[in-house]
CSV table of C-alpha atoms and ligand atoms in Angstrom, one decimal:
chain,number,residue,atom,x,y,z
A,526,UNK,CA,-13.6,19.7,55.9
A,527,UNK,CA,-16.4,17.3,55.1
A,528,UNK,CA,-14.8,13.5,55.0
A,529,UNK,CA,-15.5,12.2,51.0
A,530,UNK,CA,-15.9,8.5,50.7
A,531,UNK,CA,-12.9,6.4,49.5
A,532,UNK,CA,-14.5,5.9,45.8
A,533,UNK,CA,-15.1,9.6,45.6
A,534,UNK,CA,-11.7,10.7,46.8
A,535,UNK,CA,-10.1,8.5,43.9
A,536,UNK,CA,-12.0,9.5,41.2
A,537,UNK,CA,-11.3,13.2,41.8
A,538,UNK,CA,-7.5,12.7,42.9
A,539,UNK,CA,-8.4,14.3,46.2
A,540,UNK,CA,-10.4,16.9,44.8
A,541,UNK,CA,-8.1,18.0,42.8
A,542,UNK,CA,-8.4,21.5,40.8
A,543,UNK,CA,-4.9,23.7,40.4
A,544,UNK,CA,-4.9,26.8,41.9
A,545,UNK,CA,-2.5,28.3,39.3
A,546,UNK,CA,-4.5,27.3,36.3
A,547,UNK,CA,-7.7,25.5,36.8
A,548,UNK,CA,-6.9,22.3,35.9
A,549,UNK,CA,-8.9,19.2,37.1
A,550,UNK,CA,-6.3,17.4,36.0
A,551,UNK,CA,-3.1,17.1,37.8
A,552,UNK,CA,-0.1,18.2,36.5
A,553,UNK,CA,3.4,16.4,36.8
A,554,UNK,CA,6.7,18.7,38.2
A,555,UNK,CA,9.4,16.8,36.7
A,556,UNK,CA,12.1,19.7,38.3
A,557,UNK,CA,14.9,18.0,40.5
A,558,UNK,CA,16.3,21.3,41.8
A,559,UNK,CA,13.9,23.8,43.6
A,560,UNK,CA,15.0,27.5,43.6
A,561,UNK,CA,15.4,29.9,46.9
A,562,UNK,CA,14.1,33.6,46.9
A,563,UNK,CA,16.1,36.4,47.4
A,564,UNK,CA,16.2,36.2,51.0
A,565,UNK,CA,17.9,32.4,50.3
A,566,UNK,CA,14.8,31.1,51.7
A,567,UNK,CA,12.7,28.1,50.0
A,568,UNK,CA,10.1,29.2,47.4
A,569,UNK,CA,8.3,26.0,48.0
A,570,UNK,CA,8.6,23.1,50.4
A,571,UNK,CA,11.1,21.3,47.8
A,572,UNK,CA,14.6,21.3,47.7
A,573,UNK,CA,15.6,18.4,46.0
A,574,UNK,CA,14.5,15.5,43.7
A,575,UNK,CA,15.6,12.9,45.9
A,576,UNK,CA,14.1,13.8,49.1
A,577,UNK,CA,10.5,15.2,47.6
A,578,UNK,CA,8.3,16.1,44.8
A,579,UNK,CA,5.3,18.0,44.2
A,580,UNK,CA,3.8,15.4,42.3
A,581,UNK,CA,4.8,12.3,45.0
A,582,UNK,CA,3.1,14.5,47.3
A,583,UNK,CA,-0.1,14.6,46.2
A,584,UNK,CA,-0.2,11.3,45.4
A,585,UNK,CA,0.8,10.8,49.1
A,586,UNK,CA,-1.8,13.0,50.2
A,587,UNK,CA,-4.6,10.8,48.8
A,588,UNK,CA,-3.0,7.5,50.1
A,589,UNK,CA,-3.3,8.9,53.6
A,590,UNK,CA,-6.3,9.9,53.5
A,591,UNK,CA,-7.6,6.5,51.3
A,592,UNK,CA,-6.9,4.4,54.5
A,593,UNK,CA,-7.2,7.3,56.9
A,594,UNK,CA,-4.0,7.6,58.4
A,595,UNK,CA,-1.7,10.6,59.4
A,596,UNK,CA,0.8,10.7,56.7
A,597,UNK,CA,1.7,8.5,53.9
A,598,UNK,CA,5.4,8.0,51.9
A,599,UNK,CA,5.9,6.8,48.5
A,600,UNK,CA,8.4,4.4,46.9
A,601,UNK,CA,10.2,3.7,43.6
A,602,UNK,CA,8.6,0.0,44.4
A,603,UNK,CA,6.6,-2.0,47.0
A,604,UNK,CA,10.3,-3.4,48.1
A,605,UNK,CA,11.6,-0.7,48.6
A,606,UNK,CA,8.8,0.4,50.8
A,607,UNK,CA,9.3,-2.9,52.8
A,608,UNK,CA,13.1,-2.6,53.1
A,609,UNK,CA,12.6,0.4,54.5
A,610,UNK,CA,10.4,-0.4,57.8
A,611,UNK,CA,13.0,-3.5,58.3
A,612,UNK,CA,15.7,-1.1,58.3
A,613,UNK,CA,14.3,0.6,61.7
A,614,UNK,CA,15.1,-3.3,63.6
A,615,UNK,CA,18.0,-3.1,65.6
A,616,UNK,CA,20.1,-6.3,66.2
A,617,UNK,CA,19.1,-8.1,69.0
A,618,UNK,CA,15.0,-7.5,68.3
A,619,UNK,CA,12.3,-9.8,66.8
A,620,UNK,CA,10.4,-9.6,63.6
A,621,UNK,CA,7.3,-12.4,63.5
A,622,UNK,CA,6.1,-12.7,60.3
A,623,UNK,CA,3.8,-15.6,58.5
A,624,UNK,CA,4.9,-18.7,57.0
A,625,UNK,CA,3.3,-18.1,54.3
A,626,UNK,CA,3.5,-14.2,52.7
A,627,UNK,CA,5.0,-12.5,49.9
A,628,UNK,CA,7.7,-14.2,48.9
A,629,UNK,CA,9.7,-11.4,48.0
A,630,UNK,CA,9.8,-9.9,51.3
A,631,UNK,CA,9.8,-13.1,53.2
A,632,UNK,CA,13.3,-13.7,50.9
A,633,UNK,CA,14.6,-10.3,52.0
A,634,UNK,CA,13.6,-11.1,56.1
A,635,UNK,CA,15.8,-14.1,55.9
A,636,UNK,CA,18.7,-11.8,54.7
A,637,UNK,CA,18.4,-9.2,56.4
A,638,UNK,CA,17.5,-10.6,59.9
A,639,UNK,CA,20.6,-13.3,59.6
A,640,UNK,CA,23.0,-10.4,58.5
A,641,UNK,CA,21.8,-8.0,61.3
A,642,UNK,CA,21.4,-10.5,63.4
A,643,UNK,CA,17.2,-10.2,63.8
A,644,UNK,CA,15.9,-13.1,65.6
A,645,UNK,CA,13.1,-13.8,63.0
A,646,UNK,CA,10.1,-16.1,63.8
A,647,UNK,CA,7.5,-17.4,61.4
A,648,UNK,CA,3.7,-18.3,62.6
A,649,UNK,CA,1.1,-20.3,61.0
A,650,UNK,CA,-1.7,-17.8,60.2
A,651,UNK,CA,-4.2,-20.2,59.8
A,652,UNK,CA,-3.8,-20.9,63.6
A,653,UNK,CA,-5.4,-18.0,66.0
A,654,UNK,CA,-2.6,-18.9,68.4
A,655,UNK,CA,0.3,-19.0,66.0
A,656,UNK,CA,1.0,-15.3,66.4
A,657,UNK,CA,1.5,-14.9,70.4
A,658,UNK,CA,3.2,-18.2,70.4
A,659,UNK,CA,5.9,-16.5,67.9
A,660,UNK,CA,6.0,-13.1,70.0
A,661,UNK,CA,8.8,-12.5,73.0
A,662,UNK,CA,7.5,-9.3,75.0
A,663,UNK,CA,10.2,-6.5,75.1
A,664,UNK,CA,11.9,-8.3,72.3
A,665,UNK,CA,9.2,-8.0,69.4
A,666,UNK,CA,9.8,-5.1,67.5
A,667,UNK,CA,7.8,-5.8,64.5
A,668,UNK,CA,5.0,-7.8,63.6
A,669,UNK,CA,4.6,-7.9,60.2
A,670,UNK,CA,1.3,-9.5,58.8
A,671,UNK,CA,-0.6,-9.5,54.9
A,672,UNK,CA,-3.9,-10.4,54.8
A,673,UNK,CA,-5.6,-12.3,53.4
A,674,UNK,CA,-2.0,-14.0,53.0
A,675,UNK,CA,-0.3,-14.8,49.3
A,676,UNK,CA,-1.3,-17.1,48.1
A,677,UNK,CA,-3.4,-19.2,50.4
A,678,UNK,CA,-5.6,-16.5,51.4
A,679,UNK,CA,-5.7,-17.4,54.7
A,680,UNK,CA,-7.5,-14.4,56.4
A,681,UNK,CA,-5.0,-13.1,59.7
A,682,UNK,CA,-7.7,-10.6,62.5
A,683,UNK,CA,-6.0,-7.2,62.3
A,684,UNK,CA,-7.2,-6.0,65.0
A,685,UNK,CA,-6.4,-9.7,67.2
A,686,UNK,CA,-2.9,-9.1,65.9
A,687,UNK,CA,-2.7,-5.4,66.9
A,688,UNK,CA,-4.0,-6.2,70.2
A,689,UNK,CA,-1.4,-8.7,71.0
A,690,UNK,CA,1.5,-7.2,69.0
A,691,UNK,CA,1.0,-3.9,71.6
A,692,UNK,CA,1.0,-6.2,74.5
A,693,UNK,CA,3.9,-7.5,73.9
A,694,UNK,CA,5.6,-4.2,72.8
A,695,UNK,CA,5.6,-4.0,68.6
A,696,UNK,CA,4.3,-2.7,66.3
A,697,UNK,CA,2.1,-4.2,63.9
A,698,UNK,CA,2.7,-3.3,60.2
A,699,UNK,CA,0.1,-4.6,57.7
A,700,UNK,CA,0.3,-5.7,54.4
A,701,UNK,CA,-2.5,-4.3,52.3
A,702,UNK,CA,-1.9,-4.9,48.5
A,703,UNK,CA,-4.3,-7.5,48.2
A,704,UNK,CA,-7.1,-5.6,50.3
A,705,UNK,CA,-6.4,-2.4,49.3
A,706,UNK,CA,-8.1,0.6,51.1
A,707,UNK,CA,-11.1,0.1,49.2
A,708,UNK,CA,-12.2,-2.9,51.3
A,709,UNK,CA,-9.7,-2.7,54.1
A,710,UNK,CA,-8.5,0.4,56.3
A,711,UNK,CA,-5.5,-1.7,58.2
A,712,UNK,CA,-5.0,1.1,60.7
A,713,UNK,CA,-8.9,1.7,61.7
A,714,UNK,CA,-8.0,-2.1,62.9
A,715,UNK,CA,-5.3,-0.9,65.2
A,716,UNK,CA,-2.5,-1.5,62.8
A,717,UNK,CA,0.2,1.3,62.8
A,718,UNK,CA,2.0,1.0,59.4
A,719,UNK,CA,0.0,-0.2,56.0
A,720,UNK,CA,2.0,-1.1,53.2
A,721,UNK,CA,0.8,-1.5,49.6
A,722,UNK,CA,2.5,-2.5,46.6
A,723,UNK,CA,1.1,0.1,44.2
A,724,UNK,CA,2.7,-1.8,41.3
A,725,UNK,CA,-0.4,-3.8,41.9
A,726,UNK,CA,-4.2,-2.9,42.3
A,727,UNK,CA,-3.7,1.2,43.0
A,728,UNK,CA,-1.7,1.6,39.7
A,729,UNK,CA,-3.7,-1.4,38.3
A,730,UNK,CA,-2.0,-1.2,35.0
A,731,UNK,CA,0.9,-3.4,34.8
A,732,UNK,CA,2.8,-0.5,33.7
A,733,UNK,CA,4.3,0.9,36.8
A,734,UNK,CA,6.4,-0.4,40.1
A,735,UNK,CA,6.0,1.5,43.1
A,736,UNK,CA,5.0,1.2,46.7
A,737,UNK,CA,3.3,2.9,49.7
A,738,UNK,CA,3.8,3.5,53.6
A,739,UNK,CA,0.9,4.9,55.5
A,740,UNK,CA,1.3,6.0,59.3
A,741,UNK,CA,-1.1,6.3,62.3
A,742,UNK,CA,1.1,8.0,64.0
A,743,UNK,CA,4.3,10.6,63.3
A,744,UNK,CA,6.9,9.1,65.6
A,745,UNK,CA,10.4,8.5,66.1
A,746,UNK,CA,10.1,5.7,63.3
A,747,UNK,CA,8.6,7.6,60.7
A,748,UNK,CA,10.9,10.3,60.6
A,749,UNK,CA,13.7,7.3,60.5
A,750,UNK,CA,12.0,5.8,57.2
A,751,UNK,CA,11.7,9.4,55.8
A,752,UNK,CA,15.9,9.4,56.5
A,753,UNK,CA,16.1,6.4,54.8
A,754,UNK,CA,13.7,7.2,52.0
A,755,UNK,CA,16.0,10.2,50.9
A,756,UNK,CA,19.5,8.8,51.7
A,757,UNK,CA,19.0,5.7,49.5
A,758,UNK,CA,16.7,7.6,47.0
A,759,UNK,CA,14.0,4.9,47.0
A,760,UNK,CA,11.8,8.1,46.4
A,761,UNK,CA,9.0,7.3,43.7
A,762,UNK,CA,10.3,9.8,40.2
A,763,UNK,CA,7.4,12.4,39.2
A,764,UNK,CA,6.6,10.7,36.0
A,765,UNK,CA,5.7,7.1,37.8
A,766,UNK,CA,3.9,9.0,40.4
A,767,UNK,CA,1.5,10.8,38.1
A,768,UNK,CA,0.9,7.9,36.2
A,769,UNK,CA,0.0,5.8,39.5
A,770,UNK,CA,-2.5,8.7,40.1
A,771,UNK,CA,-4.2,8.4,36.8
A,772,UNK,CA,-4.4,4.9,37.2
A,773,UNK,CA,-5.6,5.2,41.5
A,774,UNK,CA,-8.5,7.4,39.7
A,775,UNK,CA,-10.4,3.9,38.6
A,776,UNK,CA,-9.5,2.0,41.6
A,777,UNK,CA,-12.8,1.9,43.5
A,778,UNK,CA,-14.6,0.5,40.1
A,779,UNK,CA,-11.6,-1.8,39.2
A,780,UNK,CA,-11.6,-3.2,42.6
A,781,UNK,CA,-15.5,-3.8,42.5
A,782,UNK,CA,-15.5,-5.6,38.9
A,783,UNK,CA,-12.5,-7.8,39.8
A,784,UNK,CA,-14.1,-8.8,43.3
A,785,UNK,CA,-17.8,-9.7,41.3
A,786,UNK,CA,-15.5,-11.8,38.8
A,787,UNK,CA,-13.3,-13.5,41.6
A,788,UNK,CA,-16.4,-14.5,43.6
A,789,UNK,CA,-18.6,-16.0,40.5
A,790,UNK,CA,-15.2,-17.9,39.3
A,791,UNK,CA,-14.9,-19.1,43.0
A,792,UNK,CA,-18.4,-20.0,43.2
A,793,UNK,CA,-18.5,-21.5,39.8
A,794,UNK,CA,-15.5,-24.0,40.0
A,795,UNK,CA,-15.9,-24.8,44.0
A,796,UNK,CA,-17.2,-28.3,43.3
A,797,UNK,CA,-15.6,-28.6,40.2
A,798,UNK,CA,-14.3,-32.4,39.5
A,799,UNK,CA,-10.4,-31.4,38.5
A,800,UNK,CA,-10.7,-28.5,41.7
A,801,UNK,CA,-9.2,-30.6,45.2
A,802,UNK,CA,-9.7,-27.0,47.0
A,803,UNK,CA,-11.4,-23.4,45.7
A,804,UNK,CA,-9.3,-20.9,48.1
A,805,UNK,CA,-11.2,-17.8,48.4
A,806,UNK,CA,-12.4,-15.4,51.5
A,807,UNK,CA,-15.6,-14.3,49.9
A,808,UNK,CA,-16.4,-18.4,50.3
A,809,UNK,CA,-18.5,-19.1,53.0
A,810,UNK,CA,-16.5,-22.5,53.1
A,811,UNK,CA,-13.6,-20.7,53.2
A,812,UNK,CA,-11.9,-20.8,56.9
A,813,UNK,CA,-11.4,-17.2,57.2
A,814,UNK,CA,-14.8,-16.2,55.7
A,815,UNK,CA,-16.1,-15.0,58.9
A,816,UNK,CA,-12.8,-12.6,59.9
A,817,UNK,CA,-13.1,-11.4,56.2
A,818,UNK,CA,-16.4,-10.0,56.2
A,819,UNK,CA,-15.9,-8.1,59.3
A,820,UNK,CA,-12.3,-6.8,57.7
A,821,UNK,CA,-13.3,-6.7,54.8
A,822,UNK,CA,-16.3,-4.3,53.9
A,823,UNK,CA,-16.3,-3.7,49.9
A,824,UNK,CA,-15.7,-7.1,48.6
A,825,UNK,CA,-13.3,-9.7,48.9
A,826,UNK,CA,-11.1,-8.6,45.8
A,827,UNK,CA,-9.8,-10.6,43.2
A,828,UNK,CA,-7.2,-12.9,43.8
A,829,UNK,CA,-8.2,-16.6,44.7
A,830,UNK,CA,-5.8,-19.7,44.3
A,831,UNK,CA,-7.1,-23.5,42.9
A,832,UNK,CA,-5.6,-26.6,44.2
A,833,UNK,CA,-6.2,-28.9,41.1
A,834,UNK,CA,-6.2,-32.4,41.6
A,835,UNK,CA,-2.9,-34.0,41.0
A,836,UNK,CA,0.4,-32.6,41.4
A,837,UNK,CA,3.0,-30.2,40.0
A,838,UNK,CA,2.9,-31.4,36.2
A,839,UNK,CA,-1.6,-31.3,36.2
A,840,UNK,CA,-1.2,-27.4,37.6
A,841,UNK,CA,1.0,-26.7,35.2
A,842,UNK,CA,-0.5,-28.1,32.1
A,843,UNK,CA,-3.9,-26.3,33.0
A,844,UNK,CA,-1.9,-22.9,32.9
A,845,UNK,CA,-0.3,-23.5,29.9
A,846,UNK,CA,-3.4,-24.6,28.3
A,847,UNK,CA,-5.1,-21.5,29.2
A,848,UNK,CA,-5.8,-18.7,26.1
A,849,UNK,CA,-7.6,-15.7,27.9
A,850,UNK,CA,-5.6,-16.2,31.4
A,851,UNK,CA,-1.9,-14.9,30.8
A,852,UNK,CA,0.3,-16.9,32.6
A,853,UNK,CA,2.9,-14.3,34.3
A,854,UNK,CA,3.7,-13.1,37.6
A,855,UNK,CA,2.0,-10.1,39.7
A,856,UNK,CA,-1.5,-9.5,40.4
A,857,UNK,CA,-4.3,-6.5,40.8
A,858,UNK,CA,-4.1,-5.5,36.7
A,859,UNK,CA,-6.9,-4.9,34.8
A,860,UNK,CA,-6.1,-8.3,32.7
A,861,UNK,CA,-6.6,-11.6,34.0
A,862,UNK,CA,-3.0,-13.8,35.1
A,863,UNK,CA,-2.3,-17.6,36.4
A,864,UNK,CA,0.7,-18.1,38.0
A,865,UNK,CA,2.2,-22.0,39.1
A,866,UNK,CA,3.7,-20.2,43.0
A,867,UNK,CA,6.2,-23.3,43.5
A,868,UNK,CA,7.5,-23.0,40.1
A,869,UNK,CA,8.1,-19.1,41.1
A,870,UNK,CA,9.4,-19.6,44.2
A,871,UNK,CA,12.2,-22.4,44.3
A,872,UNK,CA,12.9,-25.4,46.7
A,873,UNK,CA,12.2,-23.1,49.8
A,874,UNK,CA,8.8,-22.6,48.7
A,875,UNK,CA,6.0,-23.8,51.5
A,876,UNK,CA,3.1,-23.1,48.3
A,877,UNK,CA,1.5,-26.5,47.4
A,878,UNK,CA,2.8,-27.8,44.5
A,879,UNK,CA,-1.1,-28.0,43.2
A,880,UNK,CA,-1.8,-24.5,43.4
A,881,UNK,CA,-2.4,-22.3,41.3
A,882,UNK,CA,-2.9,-18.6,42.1
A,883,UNK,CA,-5.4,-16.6,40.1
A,884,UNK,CA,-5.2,-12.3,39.9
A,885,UNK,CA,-8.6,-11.6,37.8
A,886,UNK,CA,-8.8,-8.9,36.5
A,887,UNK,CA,-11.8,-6.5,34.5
A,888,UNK,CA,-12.9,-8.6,31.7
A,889,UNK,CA,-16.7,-10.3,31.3
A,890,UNK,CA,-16.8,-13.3,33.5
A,891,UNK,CA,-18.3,-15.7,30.8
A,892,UNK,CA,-15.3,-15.4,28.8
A,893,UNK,CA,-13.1,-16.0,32.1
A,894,UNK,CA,-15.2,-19.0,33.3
A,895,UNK,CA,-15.4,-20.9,29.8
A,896,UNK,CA,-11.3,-20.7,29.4
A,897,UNK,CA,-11.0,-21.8,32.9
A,898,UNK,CA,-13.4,-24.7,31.7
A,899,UNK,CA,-11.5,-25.8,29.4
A,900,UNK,CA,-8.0,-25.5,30.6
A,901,UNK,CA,-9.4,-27.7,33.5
A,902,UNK,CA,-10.7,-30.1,31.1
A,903,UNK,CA,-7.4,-31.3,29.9
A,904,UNK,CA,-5.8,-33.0,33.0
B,398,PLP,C1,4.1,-7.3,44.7
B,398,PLP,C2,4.0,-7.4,46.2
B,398,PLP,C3,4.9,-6.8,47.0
B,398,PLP,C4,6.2,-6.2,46.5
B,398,PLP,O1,5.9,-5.0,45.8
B,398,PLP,P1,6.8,-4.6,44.5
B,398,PLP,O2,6.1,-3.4,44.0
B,398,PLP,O3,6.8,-5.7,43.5
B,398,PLP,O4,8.2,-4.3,45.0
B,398,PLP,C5,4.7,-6.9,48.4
B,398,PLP,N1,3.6,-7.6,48.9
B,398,PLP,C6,2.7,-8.1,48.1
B,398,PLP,C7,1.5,-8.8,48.7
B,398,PLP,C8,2.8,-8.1,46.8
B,398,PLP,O5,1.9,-8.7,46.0
């Protein structure tokens, strides 16, 4: 079969049209229970609402093919999808993951790794040496990487950390939310696992929590998180999953608007007089600028963080004195959000306490740049 382009692949659902019926649009099978003929065998490939559903699987069809990997597995959250690859580490093996990442799962490392014990090993991504110091060879299970990284946007070389994560014996699992696999196809770098929250940019509608594993490869491991997947019911329920498909249908277009708006903000503010630092990949003064146009092929999305000058209380005060900018958590909706990270993230935070992080979204840029303007203004 001819190989559609990632934009055209969304917008049909993966060319999508029932067999039964026609329909162009995709139906949802809310059934839990899936019944045998009358030689007890299987009328479908379902058995049971926890393990599978029609509708997850179609979903799951597109996200493989979206970053062009082998099979894909979806979750009732990007957490769950996480927790899930961590649960393959055996005691006694090494996770190396960055400093700086998700917060959320760098929380759950820590816990799980110092329950199991996981010798766990953090590397500065913004050093291209930082990962093989981290690694022990024959020890390494996992390497786990984002990039670019939450929220400093430091840009990590897939393929650098593929190459050096096989040598050494791991695997190298990649963190695509903020890429997504309209810019970014992880596993064409050499990665073997891409994880995205879909609660973010694929849904794109703040109105849905679910995450995604895609494989290069089916191996020993994937059949383990499939185990997993069904035992703990982290399965993604038929309703989410057919409204994460509705929303995956704009993806290409949402992804494209919010990368135009994130790189004339960026560009707009870089020099501005209350902006100590502009962090943003699609920057040529960016450190990572020239790893992220090679990686990263449709735009550099549209989540960029600004170091104001001052401290804690200035970053704060411009949030709050935002009107179009909602302050709240998450990223990759179509509506615009500021977030203050070392507010979010506690005492063990390693964020700058200057930062703010910026997920901008659909709207018209004027409007975005003029409340940015003015929310500046007042510290
Ligand atoms: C939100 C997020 C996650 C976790 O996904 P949930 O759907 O919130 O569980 C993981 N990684 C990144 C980069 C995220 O932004």
């Amino acid at each position: 079969m001819k190989e559609y382009s990632t934009a055209t692949l969304l917008a049909q659902a993966g060319h999508f049209v029932d067999e039964l019926t026609g329909a162009v649009t995709p139906p949802v099978h809310p059934s839990t229970t899936f019944a045998r003929d009358e030689n007890y065998e299987l009328m479908g490939a379902y058995l049971y609402g926890r393990e599978q559903n029609p509708t997850n699987e179609l979903v799951e069809q597109l996200a493989a093919s979206l970053d062009h990997g082998k099979e894909a597995m979806l979750f009732s959250s990007g957490m769950a999808a996480i927790a899930s690859v961590f649960e393959t580490i055996n005691t006694g093996q090494q996770i190396a993951a960055p400093g700086i990442m998700y917060y959320g799962a760098q929380d759950w490392l820590r816990w799980i790794s110092k329950k199991r014990e996981i010798d766990l090993s953090f590397f500065d991504a913004g050093d291209p040496m930082g990962l093989r110091k981290a690694l022990i060879p024959g020890k390494t299970a996992l390497v786990w990487i984002e990039s670019p990284v939450n929220p400093s946007w430091d840009v990590i070389d897939i393929a650098d950390s593929a190459k050096v994560a096989h040598e050494a014996g791991a695997i190298l699992a990649v963190d695509g939310t903020v890429s997504t696999p309209i810019t970014t196809k992880a596993l064409e770098f050499g990665a073997d696992i891409v994880f995205h929250s879909a609660t973010k940019y694929l849904n794109g509608h703040g109105d849905v929590n679910a995450g995604v594993l895609v494989t290069k490869v089916l191996d020993q491991r994937w059949d383990e998180i499939k185990y997993i997947r069904k035992h703990v019911g982290a399965v993604l329920g038929p309703f989410d999953s057919w409204l994460l498909l509705r929303g995956m249908r704009t993806l290409s277009l949402r992804f494209e608007r919010a990368s135009s708006n994130a790189l004339k903000i960026a560009q707009y503010f870089e020099n501005h007089p209350k902006v100590e630092k502009m962090l943003y990949p699609g920057l040529e003064s960016h450190p990572g600028h020239l790893i992220a146009q090679r990686q990263m092929t449709h735009g550099f999305g549209g989540m960029l963080s600004i170091c104001v000058k001052g401290g804690s209380a200035e970053a704060v005060s411009v949030a709050t004195n935002l009107k179009l900018f909602v302050s709240a958590t998450s990223l990759g909706g179509v509506e615009s959000l500021v977030e203050h990270r070392a507010t979010v993230e506690g005492p063990l935070s390693r964020v700058p306490e200057n930062l703010l992080r910026f997920s901008v979204g659909i709207e018209e840029v004027e409007d975005l740049i003029s409340d940015l303007e003015q929310g500046l203004n007042v510290i």
